[in-house]
PDB file of C-alpha atoms in Angstrom:
ATOM      1  CA  MET A  14     110.557 124.767  59.899  1.00 42.00           C
ATOM      2  CA  ALA A  15     112.175 123.896  63.044  1.00 44.00           C
ATOM      3  CA  ASP A  16     112.052 124.575  66.581  1.00 46.00           C
ATOM      4  CA  TRP A  17     114.515 123.635  69.649  1.00 45.00           C
ATOM      5  CA  SER A  18     113.774 121.095  72.496  1.00 47.00           C
ATOM      6  CA  PRO A  19     114.958 121.930  75.610  1.00 49.00           C
ATOM      7  CA  THR A  20     118.024 119.825  75.250  1.00 49.00           C
ATOM      8  CA  GLY A  21     119.034 122.183  72.395  1.00 49.00           C
ATOM      9  CA  ALA A  22     118.536 119.436  69.501  1.00 48.00           C
ATOM     10  CA  PRO A  23     116.271 121.021  66.573  1.00 49.00           C
ATOM     11  CA  TYR A  24     112.950 119.046  65.858  1.00 46.00           C
ATOM     12  CA  ALA A  25     110.319 119.785  63.339  1.00 48.00           C
ATOM     13  CA  ILE A  26     107.182 121.427  64.580  1.00 48.00           C
ATOM     14  CA  SER A  27     104.896 118.872  62.897  1.00 56.00           C
ATOM     15  CA  GLU A  28     107.021 116.129  65.109  1.00 56.00           C
ATOM     16  CA  ARG A  29     106.130 118.278  68.120  1.00 57.00           C
ATOM     17  CA  ALA A  30     102.571 118.469  67.153  1.00 62.00           C
ATOM     18  CA  THR A  31     102.612 114.454  66.486  1.00 70.00           C
ATOM     19  CA  SER A  32     103.819 113.734  70.008  1.00 71.00           C
ATOM     20  CA  SER A  33     101.306 116.347  71.423  1.00 78.00           C
ATOM     21  CA  ALA A  34      98.511 114.501  69.700  1.00 82.00           C
ATOM     22  CA  GLN A  35      99.807 111.271  70.914  1.00 84.00           C
ATOM     23  CA  LEU A  36     100.157 112.147  74.405  1.00 82.00           C
ATOM     24  CA  GLU A  37      96.914 113.727  74.625  1.00 83.00           C
ATOM     25  CA  HIS A  38      95.161 110.411  72.982  1.00 85.00           C
ATOM     26  CA  ALA A  39      97.203 108.591  75.854  1.00 87.00           C
ATOM     27  CA  TYR A  40      95.637 110.477  78.462  1.00 85.00           C
ATOM     28  CA  ARG A  41      92.583 110.429  77.289  1.00 87.00           C
ATOM     29  CA  ARG A  42      92.611 106.531  77.154  1.00 88.00           C
ATOM     30  CA  LEU A  43      93.184 106.761  80.890  1.00 86.00           C
ATOM     31  CA  VAL A  44      90.518 109.220  81.448  1.00 85.00           C
ATOM     32  CA  ARG A  45      87.970 106.651  80.183  1.00 86.00           C
ATOM     33  CA  LEU A  46      88.819 104.749  83.123  1.00 84.00           C
ATOM     34  CA  TYR A  47      86.807 107.004  85.331  1.00 82.00           C
ATOM     35  CA  PRO A  48      82.920 106.924  85.877  1.00 78.00           C
ATOM     36  CA  ARG A  49      81.007 108.718  82.918  1.00 80.00           C
ATOM     37  CA  SER A  50      79.304 111.088  85.050  1.00 72.00           C
ATOM     38  CA  PHE A  51      82.915 112.473  86.072  1.00 74.00           C
ATOM     39  CA  ARG A  52      84.097 112.154  82.406  1.00 80.00           C
ATOM     40  CA  SER A  53      81.359 114.194  81.124  1.00 80.00           C
ATOM     41  CA  GLN A  54      82.167 117.414  83.756  1.00 79.00           C
ATOM     42  CA  ASN A  55      85.938 117.252  83.686  1.00 79.00           C
ATOM     43  CA  THR A  56      87.374 115.365  80.977  1.00 83.00           C
ATOM     44  CA  GLU A  57      88.742 118.248  79.287  1.00 87.00           C
ATOM     45  CA  GLU A  58      89.768 120.319  82.074  1.00 86.00           C
ATOM     46  CA  ILE A  59      92.086 117.188  83.073  1.00 83.00           C
ATOM     47  CA  ILE A  60      93.543 116.617  79.755  1.00 84.00           C
ATOM     48  CA  ALA A  61      94.398 120.662  79.315  1.00 86.00           C
ATOM     49  CA  VAL A  62      96.243 120.427  83.006  1.00 84.00           C
ATOM     50  CA  LEU A  63      97.916 117.166  81.984  1.00 83.00           C
ATOM     51  CA  LEU A  64      98.802 118.533  78.783  1.00 81.00           C
ATOM     52  CA  ALA A  65     100.035 121.841  80.170  1.00 83.00           C
ATOM     53  CA  THR A  66     102.410 120.350  82.900  1.00 83.00           C
ATOM     54  CA  ALA A  67     103.691 118.201  80.155  1.00 80.00           C
ATOM     55  CA  ARG A  68     107.516 118.061  78.851  1.00 80.00           C
ATOM     56  CA  GLU A  69     107.478 119.766  75.486  1.00 75.00           C
ATOM     57  CA  ASP A  70     109.036 116.579  74.052  1.00 75.00           C
ATOM     58  CA  GLN A  71     106.925 114.168  75.821  1.00 79.00           C
ATOM     59  CA  TRP A  72     105.167 111.465  73.669  1.00 80.00           C
ATOM     60  CA  HIS A  73     104.047 109.177  76.533  1.00 83.00           C
ATOM     61  CA  PRO A  74     102.481 109.765  79.888  1.00 84.00           C
ATOM     62  CA  SER A  75     105.188 109.135  82.796  1.00 84.00           C
ATOM     63  CA  VAL A  76     104.774 106.312  85.195  1.00 86.00           C
ATOM     64  CA  MET A  77     103.584 108.467  87.862  1.00 87.00           C
ATOM     65  CA  GLU A  78     101.093 110.197  85.703  1.00 85.00           C
ATOM     66  CA  VAL A  79      99.776 106.675  85.040  1.00 87.00           C
ATOM     67  CA  ALA A  80      99.704 105.579  88.593  1.00 86.00           C
ATOM     68  CA  ASP A  81      97.921 108.992  89.618  1.00 83.00           C
ATOM     69  CA  LEU A  82      95.276 108.522  87.274  1.00 82.00           C
ATOM     70  CA  LEU A  83      94.799 104.739  87.738  1.00 85.00           C
ATOM     71  CA  ARG A  84      94.585 105.574  91.346  1.00 78.00           C
ATOM     72  CA  GLY A  85      92.124 107.948  91.115  1.00 77.00           C
ATOM     73  CA  ALA A  86      90.054 105.963  88.802  1.00 79.00           C
ATOM     74  CA  ALA A  87      89.870 103.060  91.200  1.00 77.00           C
ATOM     75  CA  ARG A  88      89.173 105.356  94.035  1.00 69.00           C
ATOM     76  CA  MET A  89      86.046 106.788  92.375  1.00 69.00           C
ATOM     77  CA  ARG A  90      84.779 103.623  90.912  1.00 71.00           C
ATOM     78  CA  LEU A  91      84.912 101.956  94.508  1.00 63.00           C
ATOM     79  CA  GLY A  92      83.102 104.995  95.851  1.00 60.00           C
ATOM     80  CA  LEU A  93      86.447 106.013  98.058  1.00 59.00           C
ATOM     81  CA  SER A  94      87.122 109.442  96.415  1.00 59.00           C
ATOM     82  CA  GLY A  95      85.159 111.251  99.134  1.00 64.00           C
ATOM     83  CA  CYS A  96      86.179 109.135 101.963  1.00 72.00           C
ATOM     84  CA  PRO A  97      88.295 110.509 104.815  1.00 83.00           C
ATOM     85  CA  ARG A  98      91.710 108.789 105.472  1.00 86.00           C
ATOM     86  CA  THR A  99      90.308 106.951 108.561  1.00 90.00           C
ATOM     87  CA  VAL A 100      87.384 105.423 106.830  1.00 89.00           C
ATOM     88  CA  LEU A 101      89.611 104.543 103.684  1.00 87.00           C
ATOM     89  CA  THR A 102      92.053 102.584 105.930  1.00 91.00           C
ATOM     90  CA  ALA A 103      89.221 100.959 107.801  1.00 93.00           C
ATOM     91  CA  VAL A 104      87.751  99.896 104.423  1.00 91.00           C
ATOM     92  CA  ARG A 105      90.928  98.350 103.128  1.00 89.00           C
ATOM     93  CA  LEU A 106      91.645  96.564 106.493  1.00 94.00           C
ATOM     94  CA  MET A 107      87.884  95.122 105.856  1.00 95.00           C
ATOM     95  CA  TYR A 108      89.557  93.730 102.778  1.00 93.00           C
ATOM     96  CA  LEU A 109      92.415  92.299 104.368  1.00 94.00           C
ATOM     97  CA  GLY A 110      89.898  90.945 106.925  1.00 94.00           C
ATOM     98  CA  ALA A 111      88.360  88.966 104.386  1.00 94.00           C
ATOM     99  CA  LEU A 112      91.513  87.778 103.118  1.00 94.00           C
ATOM    100  CA  ALA A 113      92.522  86.571 106.745  1.00 93.00           C
ATOM    101  CA  GLU A 114      89.081  84.547 106.639  1.00 92.00           C
ATOM    102  CA  VAL A 115      90.187  82.643 104.017  1.00 92.00           C
ATOM    103  CA  ALA A 116      93.607  82.026 106.174  1.00 91.00           C
ATOM    104  CA  VAL A 117      91.185  80.847 109.129  1.00 89.00           C
ATOM    105  CA  LEU A 118      89.502  78.400 106.855  1.00 89.00           C
ATOM    106  CA  VAL A 119      92.924  76.976 105.351  1.00 89.00           C
ATOM    107  CA  THR A 120      94.418  76.499 108.697  1.00 89.00           C
ATOM    108  CA  ALA A 121      91.163  74.852 110.050  1.00 83.00           C
ATOM    109  CA  LEU A 122      90.938  72.266 107.089  1.00 84.00           C
ATOM    110  CA  LEU A 123      94.849  71.767 107.694  1.00 86.00           C
ATOM    111  CA  SER A 124      94.088  70.684 111.733  1.00 82.00           C
ATOM    112  CA  VAL A 125      91.678  68.276 110.505  1.00 80.00           C
ATOM    113  CA  GLY A 126      93.487  65.502 111.678  1.00 81.00           C
ATOM    114  CA  ARG A 127      94.847  66.815 114.637  1.00 78.00           C
ATOM    115  CA  ILE A 128      91.437  67.532 115.729  1.00 75.00           C
ATOM    116  CA  GLU A 129      89.960  64.467 114.852  1.00 78.00           C
ATOM    117  CA  ALA A 130      92.934  62.518 116.928  1.00 80.00           C
ATOM    118  CA  TYR A 131      92.201  64.646 119.619  1.00 74.00           C
ATOM    119  CA  GLY A 132      88.321  63.636 119.598  1.00 74.00           C
ATOM    120  CA  ARG A 133      89.190  60.095 119.303  1.00 76.00           C
ATOM    121  CA  ALA A 134      91.403  60.435 122.335  1.00 78.00           C
ATOM    122  CA  LEU A 135      89.004  62.194 124.298  1.00 74.00           C
ATOM    123  CA  ALA A 136      85.883  59.871 123.613  1.00 75.00           C
ATOM    124  CA  ILE A 137      87.761  56.588 124.119  1.00 76.00           C
ATOM    125  CA  ALA A 138      89.111  58.306 127.704  1.00 78.00           C
ATOM    126  CA  SER A 139      85.672  58.755 128.433  1.00 78.00           C
ATOM    127  CA  LEU A 140      84.581  55.196 128.311  1.00 78.00           C
ATOM    128  CA  GLY A 141      87.031  54.118 131.328  1.00 77.00           C
ATOM    129  CA  PRO A 142      90.316  52.099 131.732  1.00 79.00           C
ATOM    130  CA  HIS A 143      89.206  48.920 129.991  1.00 76.00           C
ATOM    131  CA  PRO A 144      86.544  49.479 127.245  1.00 79.00           C
ATOM    132  CA  SER A 145      85.304  46.567 125.108  1.00 82.00           C
ATOM    133  CA  ALA A 146      86.438  47.032 121.301  1.00 81.00           C
ATOM    134  CA  ALA A 147      82.796  47.518 120.273  1.00 82.00           C
ATOM    135  CA  ALA A 148      82.401  50.472 122.697  1.00 78.00           C
ATOM    136  CA  VAL A 149      85.758  51.992 121.292  1.00 77.00           C
ATOM    137  CA  ARG A 150      84.234  51.783 117.847  1.00 84.00           C
ATOM    138  CA  GLN A 151      81.212  53.441 118.811  1.00 85.00           C
ATOM    139  CA  ALA A 152      82.975  56.095 120.566  1.00 78.00           C
ATOM    140  CA  THR A 153      85.330  56.487 117.990  1.00 83.00           C
ATOM    141  CA  ALA A 154      82.355  56.796 115.310  1.00 84.00           C
ATOM    142  CA  GLN A 155      80.538  59.491 117.377  1.00 82.00           C
ATOM    143  CA  ALA A 156      83.737  61.531 117.525  1.00 78.00           C
ATOM    144  CA  ALA A 157      84.258  61.370 113.859  1.00 80.00           C
ATOM    145  CA  THR A 158      80.732  62.646 113.327  1.00 84.00           C
ATOM    146  CA  ALA A 159      80.998  65.442 115.969  1.00 80.00           C
ATOM    147  CA  VAL A 160      84.151  66.599 114.545  1.00 77.00           C
ATOM    148  CA  GLY A 161      82.507  66.304 110.748  1.00 82.00           C
ATOM    149  CA  THR A 162      79.845  68.414 111.987  1.00 85.00           C
ATOM    150  CA  ASP A 163      81.846  70.941 113.918  1.00 80.00           C
ATOM    151  CA  LEU A 164      84.058  71.419 110.709  1.00 82.00           C
ATOM    152  CA  THR A 165      81.161  71.984 108.805  1.00 86.00           C
ATOM    153  CA  ALA A 166      79.799  74.565 111.031  1.00 84.00           C
ATOM    154  CA  ASP A 167      83.463  76.311 111.236  1.00 82.00           C
ATOM    155  CA  VAL A 168      83.635  76.302 107.422  1.00 85.00           C
ATOM    156  CA  THR A 169      80.217  77.711 106.903  1.00 90.00           C
ATOM    157  CA  ILE A 170      80.725  80.666 109.511  1.00 87.00           C
ATOM    158  CA  THR A 171      83.980  81.443 108.010  1.00 89.00           C
ATOM    159  CA  VAL A 172      82.549  81.609 104.698  1.00 91.00           C
ATOM    160  CA  PHE A 173      79.894  83.742 105.899  1.00 92.00           C
ATOM    161  CA  ALA A 174      82.239  85.761 107.927  1.00 91.00           C
ATOM    162  CA  ALA A 175      84.252  86.548 104.657  1.00 92.00           C
ATOM    163  CA  ALA A 176      81.339  87.645 103.084  1.00 94.00           C
ATOM    164  CA  ALA A 177      80.314  89.882 105.837  1.00 93.00           C
ATOM    165  CA  TRP A 178      83.786  91.562 105.752  1.00 94.00           C
ATOM    166  CA  LEU A 179      83.190  92.688 102.292  1.00 94.00           C
ATOM    167  CA  PHE A 180      79.661  93.353 103.006  1.00 94.00           C
ATOM    168  CA  PHE A 181      80.746  96.023 105.547  1.00 94.00           C
ATOM    169  CA  ALA A 182      83.346  97.345 103.373  1.00 92.00           C
ATOM    170  CA  TRP A 183      80.852  98.181 100.485  1.00 88.00           C
ATOM    171  CA  GLY A 184      78.584  99.892 102.903  1.00 90.00           C
ATOM    172  CA  ASN A 185      81.343 101.937 105.056  1.00 90.00           C
ATOM    173  CA  ARG A 186      82.991 102.886 101.665  1.00 84.00           C
ATOM    174  CA  LYS A 187      79.515 104.494 100.912  1.00 82.00           C
ATOM    175  CA  GLY A 188      79.428 105.968 104.211  1.00 84.00           C
ATOM    176  CA  SER A 189      76.234 103.809 105.648  1.00 88.00           C
ATOM    177  CA  PRO A 190      75.796 104.331 109.539  1.00 90.00           C
ATOM    178  CA  TYR A 191      74.090 101.225 109.420  1.00 91.00           C
ATOM    179  CA  ALA A 192      77.222  99.320 108.060  1.00 92.00           C
ATOM    180  CA  ARG A 193      79.406 101.108 110.517  1.00 93.00           C
ATOM    181  CA  SER A 194      77.165  99.696 113.686  1.00 92.00           C
ATOM    182  CA  GLY A 195      77.252  96.288 111.756  1.00 93.00           C
ATOM    183  CA  ALA A 196      80.935  96.349 111.915  1.00 93.00           C
ATOM    184  CA  LEU A 197      81.119  97.245 115.552  1.00 92.00           C
ATOM    185  CA  ILE A 198      78.501  94.548 116.667  1.00 93.00           C
ATOM    186  CA  ALA A 199      80.195  91.540 114.245  1.00 91.00           C
ATOM    187  CA  CYS A 200      83.632  92.807 115.782  1.00 91.00           C
ATOM    188  CA  ALA A 201      82.237  92.204 119.391  1.00 91.00           C
ATOM    189  CA  ALA A 202      80.620  88.858 118.250  1.00 90.00           C
ATOM    190  CA  TYR A 203      83.639  87.773 117.016  1.00 88.00           C
ATOM    191  CA  VAL A 204      85.639  88.705 120.185  1.00 89.00           C
ATOM    192  CA  ALA A 205      83.110  86.708 122.007  1.00 89.00           C
ATOM    193  CA  ILE A 206      83.523  83.381 119.955  1.00 85.00           C
ATOM    194  CA  ILE A 207      87.147  83.338 120.137  1.00 85.00           C
ATOM    195  CA  SER A 208      87.200  84.299 123.731  1.00 86.00           C
ATOM    196  CA  LEU A 209      84.835  81.094 124.271  1.00 84.00           C
ATOM    197  CA  SER A 210      87.277  79.145 121.899  1.00 78.00           C
ATOM    198  CA  LEU A 211      90.220  79.992 124.067  1.00 79.00           C
ATOM    199  CA  SER A 212      88.349  79.193 127.304  1.00 82.00           C
ATOM    200  CA  ARG A 213      87.579  75.543 125.945  1.00 76.00           C
ATOM    201  CA  GLY A 214      91.530  75.190 125.096  1.00 73.00           C
ATOM    202  CA  ASN A 215      90.857  75.214 121.488  1.00 73.00           C
ATOM    203  CA  LEU A 216      94.673  76.922 121.175  1.00 67.00           C
ATOM    204  CA  SER A 217      96.178  73.350 122.111  1.00 74.00           C
ATOM    205  CA  ILE A 218      94.426  71.417 119.680  1.00 74.00           C
ATOM    206  CA  ALA A 219      94.441  73.746 116.633  1.00 77.00           C
ATOM    207  CA  PRO A 220      96.752  76.509 117.349  1.00 82.00           C
ATOM    208  CA  ALA A 221      97.330  77.727 113.886  1.00 82.00           C
ATOM    209  CA  ALA A 222      93.718  78.199 113.121  1.00 81.00           C
ATOM    210  CA  VAL A 223      93.196  79.827 116.596  1.00 83.00           C
ATOM    211  CA  ILE A 224      96.121  82.348 115.963  1.00 87.00           C
ATOM    212  CA  ALA A 225      94.513  83.221 112.582  1.00 87.00           C
ATOM    213  CA  SER A 226      91.264  83.708 114.253  1.00 87.00           C
ATOM    214  CA  VAL A 227      92.984  86.223 116.597  1.00 88.00           C
ATOM    215  CA  VAL A 228      94.524  87.916 113.675  1.00 91.00           C
ATOM    216  CA  VAL A 229      91.108  88.728 112.560  1.00 92.00           C
ATOM    217  CA  VAL A 230      89.827  89.982 115.710  1.00 92.00           C
ATOM    218  CA  ALA A 231      92.915  92.329 115.764  1.00 94.00           C
ATOM    219  CA  ILE A 232      91.960  93.711 112.267  1.00 95.00           C
ATOM    220  CA  GLY A 233      88.364  94.068 113.521  1.00 94.00           C
ATOM    221  CA  VAL A 234      89.251  96.043 116.656  1.00 94.00           C
ATOM    222  CA  ALA A 235      91.729  98.244 114.393  1.00 95.00           C
ATOM    223  CA  VAL A 236      88.782  98.753 112.160  1.00 95.00           C
ATOM    224  CA  ASN A 237      86.349 100.103 114.606  1.00 93.00           C
ATOM    225  CA  ILE A 238      88.952 101.965 115.997  1.00 94.00           C
ATOM    226  CA  LEU A 239      89.319 104.063 112.851  1.00 94.00           C
ATOM    227  CA  LEU A 240      85.671 104.264 112.275  1.00 93.00           C
ATOM    228  CA  LEU A 241      84.961 105.474 115.633  1.00 92.00           C
ATOM    229  CA  MET A 242      87.415 108.342 115.215  1.00 91.00           C
ATOM    230  CA  LYS A 243      86.728 111.781 115.072  1.00 89.00           C
ATOM    231  CA  PRO A 244      87.509 112.407 111.524  1.00 89.00           C
ATOM    232  CA  SER A 245      84.908 109.597 110.325  1.00 88.00           C
ATOM    233  CA  TRP A 246      82.023 111.097 111.821  1.00 87.00           C
ATOM    234  CA  PRO A 247      81.136 113.869 109.363  1.00 87.00           C
ATOM    235  CA  TYR A 248      81.445 111.334 106.493  1.00 83.00           C
ATOM    236  CA  TYR A 249      78.697 109.260 107.976  1.00 83.00           C
ATOM    237  CA  GLN A 250      76.606 111.843 109.644  1.00 79.00           C
ATOM    238  CA  ARG A 251      76.573 113.666 105.649  1.00 63.00           C
ATOM    239  CA  ARG A 252      75.761 110.390 103.883  1.00 53.00           C
ATOM    240  CA  ALA A 253      72.461 109.883 106.827  1.00 50.00           C
ATOM    241  CA  VAL A 254      71.538 113.506 105.734  1.00 46.00           C
ATOM    242  CA  VAL A 255      71.612 112.436 101.958  1.00 47.00           C
ATOM    243  CA  GLN A 256      69.838 109.224 102.507  1.00 49.00           C
TER     244      GLN A 256
END
């Protein structure tokens, strides 16, 4: 027995059943990516809708269907399915902020030679017009120690800042009011640190690192604007009630 495809070509009903079974199996594999609690209540409904909207001769999920299912699974796994767009965008920017901190660290490490040269020149200049060789060696050693200490502190702070970005992203995607407040306080502190760095003339010493840090500040400001926008408030208020 044969049936007719939408293009007018005949194909066997058994072939159509095979294609439908294969398509359903592929859909079920994709739905398995969703959290178990969601799958237990929604799998059959999702599969039914997908099969009902599929083409009659379709053997595999389309690219758009795969993309939609993967995106939905990722959002649910990350706890972003109930986020308003403002919070979702802020969380994505927080992940970008963590990546930007890595850029700050890289640029700082690449600027070590320039910073050391500046520190040596400053130390030698402080000795006066005709310093002795011993005084120059001592000043150079002290400058190297100071630069090393500052660099260690900068690396530690940058790593901590990157971890803080990820922590605040995790907290805000869960709708924690404390995470939102923490993000605001952290941004204010970072602005103060960068302002102090600029006032000390660090832009001329390590311009790449300072510019990267300013980019981080811009991301932080954008994040907090999004978190404080009107559409974001109900999400945090609802989660506060639940907690």
